[in-house]
CSV table of C-alpha atoms in Angstrom, one decimal:
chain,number,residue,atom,x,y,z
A,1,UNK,CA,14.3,-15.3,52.6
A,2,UNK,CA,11.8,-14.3,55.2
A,3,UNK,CA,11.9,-10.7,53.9
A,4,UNK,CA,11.0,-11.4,50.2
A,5,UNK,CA,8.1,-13.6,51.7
A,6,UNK,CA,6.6,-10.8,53.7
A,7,UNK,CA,7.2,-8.5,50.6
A,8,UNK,CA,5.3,-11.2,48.3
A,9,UNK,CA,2.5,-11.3,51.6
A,10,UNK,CA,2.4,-7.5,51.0
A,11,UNK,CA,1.9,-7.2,47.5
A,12,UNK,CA,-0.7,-10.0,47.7
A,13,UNK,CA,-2.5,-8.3,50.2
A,14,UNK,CA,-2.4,-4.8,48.3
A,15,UNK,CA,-3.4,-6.6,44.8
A,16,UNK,CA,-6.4,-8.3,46.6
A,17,UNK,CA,-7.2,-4.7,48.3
A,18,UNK,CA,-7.2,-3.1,45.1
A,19,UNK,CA,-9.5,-5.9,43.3
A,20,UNK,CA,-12.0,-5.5,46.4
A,21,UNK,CA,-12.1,-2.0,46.2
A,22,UNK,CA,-12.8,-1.9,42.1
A,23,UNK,CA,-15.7,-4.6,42.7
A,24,UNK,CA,-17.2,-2.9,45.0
A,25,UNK,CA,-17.0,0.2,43.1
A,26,UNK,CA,-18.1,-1.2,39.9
A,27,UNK,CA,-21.4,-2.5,42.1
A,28,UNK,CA,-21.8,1.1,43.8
A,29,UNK,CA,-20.6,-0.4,47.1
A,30,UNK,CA,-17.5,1.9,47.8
A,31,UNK,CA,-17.2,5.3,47.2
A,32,UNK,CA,-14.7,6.5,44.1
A,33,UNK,CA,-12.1,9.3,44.8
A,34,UNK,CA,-12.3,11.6,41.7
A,35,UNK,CA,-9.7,12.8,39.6
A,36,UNK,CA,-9.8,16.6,38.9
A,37,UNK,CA,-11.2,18.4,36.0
A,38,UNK,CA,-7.8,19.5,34.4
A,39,UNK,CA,-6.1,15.8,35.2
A,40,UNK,CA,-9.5,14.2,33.6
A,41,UNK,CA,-9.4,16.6,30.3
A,42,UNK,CA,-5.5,16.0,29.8
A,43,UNK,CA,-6.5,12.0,29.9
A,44,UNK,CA,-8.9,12.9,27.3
A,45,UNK,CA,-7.2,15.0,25.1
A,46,UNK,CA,-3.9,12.1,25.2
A,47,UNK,CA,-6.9,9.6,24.1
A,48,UNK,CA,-7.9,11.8,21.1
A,49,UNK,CA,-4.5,12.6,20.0
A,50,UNK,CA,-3.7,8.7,19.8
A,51,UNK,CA,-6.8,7.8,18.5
A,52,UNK,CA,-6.4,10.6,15.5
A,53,UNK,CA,-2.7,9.8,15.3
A,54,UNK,CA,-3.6,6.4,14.5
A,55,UNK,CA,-5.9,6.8,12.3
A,56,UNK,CA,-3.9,9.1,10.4
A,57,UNK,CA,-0.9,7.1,10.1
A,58,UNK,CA,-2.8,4.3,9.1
A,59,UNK,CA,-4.8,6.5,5.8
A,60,UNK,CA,-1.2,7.7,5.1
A,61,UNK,CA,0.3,4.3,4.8
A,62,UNK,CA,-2.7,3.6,2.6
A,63,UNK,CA,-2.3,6.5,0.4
A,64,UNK,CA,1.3,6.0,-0.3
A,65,UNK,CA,0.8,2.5,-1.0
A,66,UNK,CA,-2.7,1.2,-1.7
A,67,UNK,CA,-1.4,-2.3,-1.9
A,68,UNK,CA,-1.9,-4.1,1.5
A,69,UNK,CA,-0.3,-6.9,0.8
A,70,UNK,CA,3.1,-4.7,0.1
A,71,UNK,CA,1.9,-3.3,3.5
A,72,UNK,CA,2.4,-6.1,5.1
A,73,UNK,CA,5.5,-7.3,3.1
A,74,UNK,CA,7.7,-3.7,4.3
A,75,UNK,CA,6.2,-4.1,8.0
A,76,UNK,CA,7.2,-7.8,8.1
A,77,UNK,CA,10.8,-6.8,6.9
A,78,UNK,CA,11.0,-3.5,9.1
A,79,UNK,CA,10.0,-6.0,12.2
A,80,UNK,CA,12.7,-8.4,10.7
A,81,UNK,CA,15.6,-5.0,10.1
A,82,UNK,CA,16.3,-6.1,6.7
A,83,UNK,CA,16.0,-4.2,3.6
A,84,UNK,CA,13.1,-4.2,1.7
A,85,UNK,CA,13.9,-5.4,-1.6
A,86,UNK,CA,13.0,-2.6,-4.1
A,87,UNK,CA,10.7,-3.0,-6.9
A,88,UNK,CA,9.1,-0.5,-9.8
A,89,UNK,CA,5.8,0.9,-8.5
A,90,UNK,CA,3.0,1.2,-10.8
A,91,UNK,CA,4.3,4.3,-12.9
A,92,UNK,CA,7.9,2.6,-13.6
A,93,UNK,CA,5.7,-0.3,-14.8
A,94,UNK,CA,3.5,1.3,-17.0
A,95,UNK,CA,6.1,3.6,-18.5
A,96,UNK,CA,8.5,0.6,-18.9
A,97,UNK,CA,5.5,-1.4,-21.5
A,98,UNK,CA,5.2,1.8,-23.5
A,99,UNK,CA,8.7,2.0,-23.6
A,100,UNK,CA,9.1,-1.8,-24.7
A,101,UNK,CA,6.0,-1.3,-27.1
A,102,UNK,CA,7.4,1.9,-28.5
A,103,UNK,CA,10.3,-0.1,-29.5
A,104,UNK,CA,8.4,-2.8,-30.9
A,105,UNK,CA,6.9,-0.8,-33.0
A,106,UNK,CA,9.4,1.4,-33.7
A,107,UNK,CA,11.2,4.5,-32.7
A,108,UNK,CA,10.9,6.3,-36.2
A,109,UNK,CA,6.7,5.5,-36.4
A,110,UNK,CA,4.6,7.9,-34.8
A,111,UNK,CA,3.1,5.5,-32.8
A,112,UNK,CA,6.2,4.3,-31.9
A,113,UNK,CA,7.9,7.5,-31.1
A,114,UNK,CA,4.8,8.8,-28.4
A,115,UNK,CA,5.1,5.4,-26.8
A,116,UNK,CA,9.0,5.7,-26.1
A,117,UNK,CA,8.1,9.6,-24.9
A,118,UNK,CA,5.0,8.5,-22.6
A,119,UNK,CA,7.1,5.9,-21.2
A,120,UNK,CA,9.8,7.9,-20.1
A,121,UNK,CA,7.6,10.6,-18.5
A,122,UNK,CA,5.7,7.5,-16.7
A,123,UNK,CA,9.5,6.6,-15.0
A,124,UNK,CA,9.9,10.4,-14.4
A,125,UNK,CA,6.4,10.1,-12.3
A,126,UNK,CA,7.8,6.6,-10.5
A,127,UNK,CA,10.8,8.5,-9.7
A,128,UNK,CA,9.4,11.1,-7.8
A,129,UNK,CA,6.7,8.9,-6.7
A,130,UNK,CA,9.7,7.4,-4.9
A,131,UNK,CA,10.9,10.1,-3.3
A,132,UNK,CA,7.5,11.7,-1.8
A,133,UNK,CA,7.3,8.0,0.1
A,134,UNK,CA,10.9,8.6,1.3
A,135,UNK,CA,10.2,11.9,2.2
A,136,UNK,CA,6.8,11.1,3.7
A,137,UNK,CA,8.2,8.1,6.0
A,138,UNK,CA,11.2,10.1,7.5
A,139,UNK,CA,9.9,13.3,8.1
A,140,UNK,CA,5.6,12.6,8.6
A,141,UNK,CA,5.1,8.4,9.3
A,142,UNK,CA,7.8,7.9,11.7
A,143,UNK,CA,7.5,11.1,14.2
A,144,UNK,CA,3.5,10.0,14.7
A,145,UNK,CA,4.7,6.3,14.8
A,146,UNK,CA,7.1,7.1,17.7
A,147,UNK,CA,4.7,8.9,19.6
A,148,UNK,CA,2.6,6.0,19.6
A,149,UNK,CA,5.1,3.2,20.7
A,150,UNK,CA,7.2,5.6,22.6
A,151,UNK,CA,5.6,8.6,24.1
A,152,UNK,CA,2.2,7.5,24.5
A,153,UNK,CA,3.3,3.9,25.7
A,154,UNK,CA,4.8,6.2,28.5
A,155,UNK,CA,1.6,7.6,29.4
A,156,UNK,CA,-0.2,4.4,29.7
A,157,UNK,CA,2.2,3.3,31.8
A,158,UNK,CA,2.2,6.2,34.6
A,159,UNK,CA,-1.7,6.2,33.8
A,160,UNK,CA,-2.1,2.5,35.1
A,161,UNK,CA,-0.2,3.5,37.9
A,162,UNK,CA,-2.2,6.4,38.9
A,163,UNK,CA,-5.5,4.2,38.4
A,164,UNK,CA,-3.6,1.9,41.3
A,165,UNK,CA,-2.4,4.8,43.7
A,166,UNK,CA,-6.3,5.9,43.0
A,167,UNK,CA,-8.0,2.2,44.2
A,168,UNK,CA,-4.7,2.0,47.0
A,169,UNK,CA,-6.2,5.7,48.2
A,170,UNK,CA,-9.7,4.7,48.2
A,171,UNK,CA,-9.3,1.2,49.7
A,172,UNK,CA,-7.4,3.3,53.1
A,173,UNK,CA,-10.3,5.4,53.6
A,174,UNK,CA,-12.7,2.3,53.3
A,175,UNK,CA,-10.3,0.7,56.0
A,176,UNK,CA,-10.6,3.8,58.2
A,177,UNK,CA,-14.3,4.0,58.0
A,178,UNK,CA,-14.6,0.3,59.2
A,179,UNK,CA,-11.8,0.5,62.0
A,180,UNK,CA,-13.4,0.5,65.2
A,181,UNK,CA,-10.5,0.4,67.7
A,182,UNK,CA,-8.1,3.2,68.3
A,183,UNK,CA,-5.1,0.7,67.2
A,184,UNK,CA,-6.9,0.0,64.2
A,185,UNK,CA,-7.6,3.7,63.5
A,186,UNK,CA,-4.8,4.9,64.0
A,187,UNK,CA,-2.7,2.6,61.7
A,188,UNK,CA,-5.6,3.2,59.2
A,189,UNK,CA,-5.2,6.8,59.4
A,190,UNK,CA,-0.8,6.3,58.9
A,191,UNK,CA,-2.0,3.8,55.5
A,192,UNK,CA,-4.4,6.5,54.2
A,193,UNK,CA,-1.7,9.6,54.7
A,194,UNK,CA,0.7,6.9,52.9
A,195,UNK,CA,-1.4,6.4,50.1
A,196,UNK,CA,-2.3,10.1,50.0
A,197,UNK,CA,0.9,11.1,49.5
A,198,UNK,CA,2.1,8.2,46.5
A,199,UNK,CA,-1.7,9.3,44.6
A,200,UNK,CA,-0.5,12.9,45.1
A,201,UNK,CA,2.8,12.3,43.5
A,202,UNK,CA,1.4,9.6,40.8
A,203,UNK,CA,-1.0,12.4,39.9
A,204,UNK,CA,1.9,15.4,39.3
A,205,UNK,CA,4.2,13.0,37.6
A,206,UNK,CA,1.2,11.9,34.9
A,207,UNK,CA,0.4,15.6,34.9
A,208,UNK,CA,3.4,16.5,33.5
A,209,UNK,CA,3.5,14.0,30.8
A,210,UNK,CA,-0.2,14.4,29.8
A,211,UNK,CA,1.1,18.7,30.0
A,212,UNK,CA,3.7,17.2,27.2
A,213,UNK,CA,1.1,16.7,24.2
A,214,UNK,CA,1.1,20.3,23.8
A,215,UNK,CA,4.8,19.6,22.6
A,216,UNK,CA,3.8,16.8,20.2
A,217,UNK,CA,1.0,18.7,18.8
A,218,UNK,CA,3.8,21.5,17.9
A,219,UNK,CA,6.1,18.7,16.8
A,220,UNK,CA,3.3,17.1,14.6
A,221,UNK,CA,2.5,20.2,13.2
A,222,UNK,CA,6.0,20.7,11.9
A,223,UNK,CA,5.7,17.3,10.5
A,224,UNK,CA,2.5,18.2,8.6
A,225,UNK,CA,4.3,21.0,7.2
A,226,UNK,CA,7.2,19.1,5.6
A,227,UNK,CA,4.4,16.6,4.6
A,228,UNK,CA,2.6,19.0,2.9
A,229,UNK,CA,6.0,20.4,1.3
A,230,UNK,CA,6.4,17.4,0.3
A,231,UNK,CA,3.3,16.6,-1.7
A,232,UNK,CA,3.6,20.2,-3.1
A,233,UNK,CA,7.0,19.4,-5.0
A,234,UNK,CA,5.3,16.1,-5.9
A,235,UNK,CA,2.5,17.3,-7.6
A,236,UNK,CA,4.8,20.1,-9.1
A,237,UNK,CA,6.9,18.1,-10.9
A,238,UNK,CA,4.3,15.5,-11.9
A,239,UNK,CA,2.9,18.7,-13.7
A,240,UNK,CA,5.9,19.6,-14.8
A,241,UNK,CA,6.6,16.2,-16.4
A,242,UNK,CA,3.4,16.2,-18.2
A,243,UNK,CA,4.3,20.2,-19.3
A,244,UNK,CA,7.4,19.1,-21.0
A,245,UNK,CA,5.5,15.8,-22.5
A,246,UNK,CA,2.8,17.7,-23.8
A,247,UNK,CA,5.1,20.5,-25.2
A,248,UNK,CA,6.9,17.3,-27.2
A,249,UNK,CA,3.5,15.9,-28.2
A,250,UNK,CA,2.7,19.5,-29.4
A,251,UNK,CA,5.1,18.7,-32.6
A,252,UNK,CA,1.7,17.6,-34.1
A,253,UNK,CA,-0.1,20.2,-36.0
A,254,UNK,CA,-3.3,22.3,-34.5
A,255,UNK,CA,-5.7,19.8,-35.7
A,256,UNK,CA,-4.0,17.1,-33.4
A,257,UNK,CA,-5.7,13.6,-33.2
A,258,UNK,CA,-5.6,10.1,-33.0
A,259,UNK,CA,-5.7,8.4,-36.7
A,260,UNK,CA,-9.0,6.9,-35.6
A,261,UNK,CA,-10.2,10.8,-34.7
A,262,UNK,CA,-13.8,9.6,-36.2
A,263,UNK,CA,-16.9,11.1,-36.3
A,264,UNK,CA,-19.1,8.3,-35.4
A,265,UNK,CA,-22.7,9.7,-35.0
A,266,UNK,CA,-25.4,7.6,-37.1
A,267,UNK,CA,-25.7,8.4,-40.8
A,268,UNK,CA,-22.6,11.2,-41.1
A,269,UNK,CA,-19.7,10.5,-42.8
A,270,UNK,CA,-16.0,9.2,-40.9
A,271,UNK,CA,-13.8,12.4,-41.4
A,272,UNK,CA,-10.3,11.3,-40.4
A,273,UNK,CA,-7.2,14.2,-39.2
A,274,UNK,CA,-3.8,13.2,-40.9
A,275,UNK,CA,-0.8,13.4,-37.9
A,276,UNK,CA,2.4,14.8,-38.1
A,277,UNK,CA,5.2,12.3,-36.3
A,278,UNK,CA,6.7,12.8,-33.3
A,279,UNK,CA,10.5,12.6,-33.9
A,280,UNK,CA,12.7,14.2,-37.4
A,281,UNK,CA,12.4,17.3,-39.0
A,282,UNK,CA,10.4,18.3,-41.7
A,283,UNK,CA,12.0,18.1,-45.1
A,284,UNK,CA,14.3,21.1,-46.0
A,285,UNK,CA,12.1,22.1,-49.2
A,286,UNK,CA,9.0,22.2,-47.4
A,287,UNK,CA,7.6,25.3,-49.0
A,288,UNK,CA,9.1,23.7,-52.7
A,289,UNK,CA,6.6,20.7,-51.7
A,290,UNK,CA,3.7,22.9,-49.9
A,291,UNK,CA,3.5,24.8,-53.6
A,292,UNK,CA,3.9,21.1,-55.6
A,293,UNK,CA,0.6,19.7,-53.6
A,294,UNK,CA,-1.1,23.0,-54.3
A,295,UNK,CA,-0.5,22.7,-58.0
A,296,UNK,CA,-1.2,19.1,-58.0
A,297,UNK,CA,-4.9,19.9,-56.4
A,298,UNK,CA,-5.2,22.8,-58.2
A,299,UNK,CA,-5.0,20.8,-61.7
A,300,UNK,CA,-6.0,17.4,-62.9
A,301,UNK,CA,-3.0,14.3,-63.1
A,302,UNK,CA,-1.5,12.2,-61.2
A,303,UNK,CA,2.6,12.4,-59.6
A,304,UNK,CA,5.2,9.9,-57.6
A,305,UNK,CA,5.8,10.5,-53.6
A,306,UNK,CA,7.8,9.5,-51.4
A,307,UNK,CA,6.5,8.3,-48.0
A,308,UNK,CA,8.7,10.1,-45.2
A,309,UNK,CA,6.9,8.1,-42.2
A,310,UNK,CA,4.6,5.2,-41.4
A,311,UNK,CA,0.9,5.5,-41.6
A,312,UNK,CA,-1.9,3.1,-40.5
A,313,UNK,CA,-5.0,3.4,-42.2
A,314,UNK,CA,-7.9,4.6,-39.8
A,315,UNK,CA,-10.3,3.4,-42.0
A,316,UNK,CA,-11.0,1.6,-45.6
A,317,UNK,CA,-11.2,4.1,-47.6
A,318,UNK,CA,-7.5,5.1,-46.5
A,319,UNK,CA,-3.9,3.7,-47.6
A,320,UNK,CA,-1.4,2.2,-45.2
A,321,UNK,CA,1.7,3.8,-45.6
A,322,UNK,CA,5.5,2.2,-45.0
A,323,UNK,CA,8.5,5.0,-44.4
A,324,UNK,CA,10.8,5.1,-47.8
A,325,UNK,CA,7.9,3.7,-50.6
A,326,UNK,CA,6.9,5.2,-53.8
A,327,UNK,CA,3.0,5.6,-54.3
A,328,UNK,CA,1.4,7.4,-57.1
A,329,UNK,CA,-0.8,10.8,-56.0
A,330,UNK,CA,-3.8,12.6,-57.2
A,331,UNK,CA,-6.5,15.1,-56.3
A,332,UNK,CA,-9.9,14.1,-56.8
A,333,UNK,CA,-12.8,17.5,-56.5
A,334,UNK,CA,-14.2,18.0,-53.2
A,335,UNK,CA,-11.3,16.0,-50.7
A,336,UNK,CA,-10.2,17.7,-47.9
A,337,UNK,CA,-6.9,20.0,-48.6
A,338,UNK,CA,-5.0,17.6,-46.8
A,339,UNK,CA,-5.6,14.6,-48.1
A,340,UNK,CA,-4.8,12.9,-51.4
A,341,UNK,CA,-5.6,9.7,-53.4
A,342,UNK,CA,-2.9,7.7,-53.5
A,343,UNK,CA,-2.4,4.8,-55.7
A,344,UNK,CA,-0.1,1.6,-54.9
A,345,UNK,CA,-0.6,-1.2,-57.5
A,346,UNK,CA,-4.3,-2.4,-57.1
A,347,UNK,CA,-4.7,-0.7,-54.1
A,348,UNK,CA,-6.1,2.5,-53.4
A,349,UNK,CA,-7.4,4.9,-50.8
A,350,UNK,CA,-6.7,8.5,-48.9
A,351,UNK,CA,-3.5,8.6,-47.8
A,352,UNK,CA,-2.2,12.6,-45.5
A,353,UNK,CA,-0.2,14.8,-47.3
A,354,UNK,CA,1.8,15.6,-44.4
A,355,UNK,CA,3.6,12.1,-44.9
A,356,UNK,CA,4.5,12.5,-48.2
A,357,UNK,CA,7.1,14.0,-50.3
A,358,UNK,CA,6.3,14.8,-54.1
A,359,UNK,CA,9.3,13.8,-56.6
A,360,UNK,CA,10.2,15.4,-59.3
């Protein structure tokens, strides 16, 4: 009992040395021992490397998921060690509505059809989406996030303990300046070779850890690499995805467009680009039809066709067209080659010839 009270009387006594001696030196009352110039400029380069790491990890998290309030969702449920529940990011839930949409309006409509192939492109995207986070958190956020609650917490630790073998060092030589008797002095000079000594030792030991950044520079290097690898195949197969769409959008003819591909400068006239659909082949006697249109612009008259596909009308002087109907054709002088009038009842208007099949 009496020894843990005159270890309690100790540490008192050095705590209240060491809060006299940073008083007095914040008031330029006590002289400060300084810390050499390689110690000071490892404690500064540790201070950079966390502030930077910090800042980085942070503009990472935010570029891999802008949403902060899913931020704070995963960290509350990492904190918690349960699963985060998985949901569709933003590419799985747009390419999900044009596949929904696509379906709506149908598979076997143009419309339809580049709906259902956006869609799945858009998951494609989502998909590796996913995995660049994956990737990202194993091999980039979590090396730079254990350096800050492991490595660096380390350094914090032996640096608060230098700072108090620094004010323990400073507060003997105070002592020794103000002893007057040779008792005094000489247990003042036994403190200060004491404390001489632990600073000395404190100093190596945070020496050698601040010496150790050199080693997580190299280590976060590496992890910068695989980040960047990791991006890389990203981006690559996002371009890849949008390759392989294109190349099925490329179905369409040259003079590709949307129906309501208008000119709509002042005073000129709305020229409209009929669109070959997405999905089926073209009729077997394409060339027997190619040379019926030609003769049926070439000479007055009027014939039956078929509509192969859907067609919405971009504008009123065009017909809608349903897959499967019969509509009367003819040329009239001056209409673009591929165009025709077509004729359905009372109603009447341009209607592509690409979407229609002449009957005999």
């Amino acid at each position: 009992m009496d020894f843990n009270v005159k270890r309690l009387a100790a540490d008192a006594g050095t705590l209240f040395s060491r809060a006299v001696q940073f008083t007095e030196e914040k008031f330029g009352q006590a002289e400060k021992t300084e810390l050499d110039a390689h110690l000071d400029n490892l404690l500064t380069r540790a201070e950079t490397t966390k502030h930077w790491t910090e800042k980085i990890l942070k503009q990472t998290e935010v570029l891999l998921q802008p949403n902060p309030n899913v931020r704070i969702e995963e960290f509350l449920y990492e904190k918690l060690d349960k699963k985060v529940p998985t949901r569709m990011n933003n590419h799985e839930l747009l390419g999900q509505s044009m596949i929904d949409s696509g379906n709506e309006f149908g598979p076997g409509t143009a419309y339809g059809n580049a709906l259902i192939k956006c869609g799945e492109t858009e998951k494609q995207i989502g998909g590796a989406e996913r995995e660049l986070i994956q990737s990202s958190a194993i091999n980039f956020l979590t090396p730079f996030r254990n350096f800050l609650e492991g490595d660096f917490k380390t350094i914090l630790k032996e640096r608060k303990l230098l700072q108090n073998k620094r004010l323990d060092l400073d507060a003997a030589k105070t002592k020794l300046k103000k002893a007057k008797m040779a008792d005094a002095r000489a247990l003042a000079e036994q403190d200060l070779k004491m404390t001489q000594s632990e600073f000395d030792r404190q100093a190596e030991i945070t020496r050698l850890l601040l010496e150790g950044i050199n080693s997580t520079h190299a280590h976060h290097l590496r992890c910068l690499n695989d980040f960047v690898e990791a991006q890389m195949t990203y981006y690559a197969q996002c371009y890849q995805y949008m390759v392989d769409l294109q190349k099925q959008l490329g179905n369409f003819p040259s003079a590709f467009s949307s129906n309501n591909n208008q000119s709509t400068a002042s005073g000129t006239a709305s020229i409209s680009v009929p669109i070959l659909p997405l999905s089926g082949p073209l009729p077997a006697n394409t060339a027997n039809a190619s040379s019926g249109f030609t003769e049926l612009q070439n000479f007055s008259g009027s014939r039956k066709a078929r509509v192969l596909y859907d067609y919405d009308a971009a504008g009123s002087n065009e017909l809608s067209l349903l897959a499967d109907e019969v509509i009367m054709v003819s040329s009239v002088p001056g209409m673009d080659s591929d165009w025709l009038m077509g004729e359905r009842g009372n109603q009447k208007g341009k209607v592509p010839i690409t979407y229609l099949e002449l009957l005999n």
